[in-house]
């Protein structure tokens, strides 16, 4: 069984920074592409950033230049560094990963971590 656990969400003032973590736990698995998504109340879940197993990244236009996605394969962890935070970044942030486990490639979601940016 594989689980994704996000952490690092907090209440922060506009202009501040946070780093979110997404850690995968379990046994004998391979993490492929990982994405960070966010969902604000009343809005659809949207892709924020994505990183492939090879390290290629892409970002939503709204966060380019402010957010950085990275991964530490030795720790089975993906990070989302967030700088110059704005109130509109307020949302629940979810980690999504394509994981090869037991011979099957499946998509896993974490439980989410809340980011609140005050003006």
Short mmCIF file of C-alpha atoms in Angstrom, two decimals:
data_model
loop_
_atom_site.label_atom_id
_atom_site.label_comp_id
_atom_site.label_asym_id
_atom_site.label_seq_id
_atom_site.Cartn_x
_atom_site.Cartn_y
_atom_site.Cartn_z
CA UNK A 1 0.00 0.00 0.00
CA UNK A 2 1.26 3.48 -0.88
CA UNK A 3 0.23 6.68 0.84
CA UNK A 4 0.89 10.32 0.07
CA UNK A 5 1.04 12.75 2.96
CA UNK A 6 1.22 16.50 2.47
CA UNK A 7 2.51 18.90 5.09
CA UNK A 8 3.67 22.48 5.43
CA UNK A 9 0.43 24.37 5.01
CA UNK A 10 -0.07 27.36 7.28
CA UNK A 11 -1.50 30.83 7.70
CA UNK A 12 0.90 33.39 6.25
CA UNK A 13 0.79 37.07 5.38
CA UNK A 14 0.80 38.27 1.81
CA UNK A 15 4.33 38.40 0.48
CA UNK A 16 5.43 35.55 2.68
CA UNK A 17 6.78 32.13 1.82
CA UNK A 18 5.97 28.51 2.52
CA UNK A 19 7.33 25.15 1.51
CA UNK A 20 4.93 22.25 1.13
CA UNK A 21 6.07 18.64 1.24
CA UNK A 22 4.51 15.54 -0.26
CA UNK A 23 5.98 12.34 1.10
CA UNK A 24 5.21 8.90 -0.24
CA UNK A 25 5.35 5.94 2.10
CA UNK A 26 4.99 2.23 1.58
CA UNK A 27 7.22 -0.42 0.15
CA UNK A 28 8.77 -1.09 -3.22
CA UNK A 29 7.30 1.58 -5.43
CA UNK A 30 8.47 3.99 -8.10
CA UNK A 31 7.18 7.53 -8.30
CA UNK A 32 6.74 8.95 -11.77
CA UNK A 33 5.11 12.30 -12.43
CA UNK A 34 3.99 14.29 -9.40
CA UNK A 35 1.71 17.28 -9.43
CA UNK A 36 0.56 19.84 -6.92
CA UNK A 37 -3.04 20.91 -7.27
CA UNK A 38 -5.10 23.38 -5.31
CA UNK A 39 -8.76 23.96 -4.68
CA UNK A 40 -10.35 27.03 -3.18
CA UNK A 41 -13.94 26.96 -1.88
CA UNK A 42 -16.37 27.12 -4.77
CA UNK A 43 -13.64 26.57 -7.35
CA UNK A 44 -12.53 23.58 -9.33
CA UNK A 45 -9.30 21.84 -8.46
CA UNK A 46 -6.52 23.24 -10.62
CA UNK A 47 -3.00 22.16 -11.47
CA UNK A 48 -0.36 24.37 -9.89
CA UNK A 49 2.87 22.62 -10.85
CA UNK A 50 4.10 19.28 -12.10
CA UNK A 51 7.43 17.48 -12.16
CA UNK A 52 8.31 14.38 -14.12
CA UNK A 53 10.58 11.56 -13.03
CA UNK A 54 13.30 13.15 -15.12
CA UNK A 55 12.92 16.50 -13.43
CA UNK A 56 11.06 18.41 -16.13
CA UNK A 57 8.66 20.93 -14.68
CA UNK A 58 5.70 23.01 -15.73
CA UNK A 59 3.67 25.62 -13.88
CA UNK A 60 0.34 27.35 -14.01
CA UNK A 61 0.70 30.87 -15.37
CA UNK A 62 -0.59 32.28 -12.09
CA UNK A 63 2.38 30.92 -10.12
CA UNK A 64 5.24 31.13 -12.61
CA UNK A 65 8.21 32.88 -11.13
CA UNK A 66 6.86 32.53 -7.58
CA UNK A 67 6.53 28.78 -7.03
CA UNK A 68 9.14 26.08 -7.48
CA UNK A 69 8.50 22.36 -7.58
CA UNK A 70 11.34 19.96 -6.79
CA UNK A 71 11.86 16.37 -5.79
CA UNK A 72 14.18 14.32 -3.63
CA UNK A 73 13.97 10.79 -4.97
CA UNK A 74 16.03 9.37 -2.13
CA UNK A 75 13.40 10.60 0.31
CA UNK A 76 10.41 9.89 -1.96
CA UNK A 77 9.38 13.48 -1.39
CA UNK A 78 8.28 16.31 -3.64
CA UNK A 79 8.34 19.92 -2.52
CA UNK A 80 6.50 23.05 -3.54
CA UNK A 81 8.32 26.23 -2.63
CA UNK A 82 6.01 29.21 -2.63
CA UNK A 83 7.25 32.79 -2.53
CA UNK A 84 5.53 36.16 -2.80
CA UNK A 85 2.28 34.60 -1.70
CA UNK A 86 -0.95 36.37 -2.52
CA UNK A 87 -4.40 36.10 -0.96
CA UNK A 88 -5.60 34.41 -4.14
CA UNK A 89 -3.18 31.55 -3.41
CA UNK A 90 -5.40 30.59 -0.49
CA UNK A 91 -6.61 27.04 -1.04
CA UNK A 92 -6.24 23.44 -0.01
CA UNK A 93 -3.18 22.07 -1.76
CA UNK A 94 -3.14 18.44 -2.86
CA UNK A 95 -0.36 16.20 -4.02
CA UNK A 96 -1.01 13.84 -6.91
CA UNK A 97 1.41 11.15 -8.03
CA UNK A 98 1.58 8.43 -10.64
CA UNK A 99 3.15 5.51 -8.80
CA UNK A 100 4.22 2.13 -10.06
CA UNK A 101 3.44 -0.34 -7.30
CA UNK A 102 2.93 -4.07 -7.46
CA UNK A 103 3.24 -3.98 -11.22
CA UNK A 104 0.45 -1.45 -11.60
CA UNK A 105 0.68 2.24 -12.43
CA UNK A 106 -1.92 4.13 -10.43
CA UNK A 107 -2.66 7.71 -9.51
CA UNK A 108 -2.64 8.56 -5.84
CA UNK A 109 -3.87 11.65 -4.01
CA UNK A 110 -2.90 13.01 -0.65
CA UNK A 111 -5.37 14.34 1.90
CA UNK A 112 -4.47 17.98 1.34
CA UNK A 113 -2.86 20.76 3.34
CA UNK A 114 -4.41 24.18 3.91
CA UNK A 115 -2.65 27.35 2.82
CA UNK A 116 -4.19 30.62 3.89
CA UNK A 117 -2.70 33.94 2.82
CA UNK A 118 -3.92 37.01 4.66
CA UNK A 119 -3.87 40.46 3.10
#
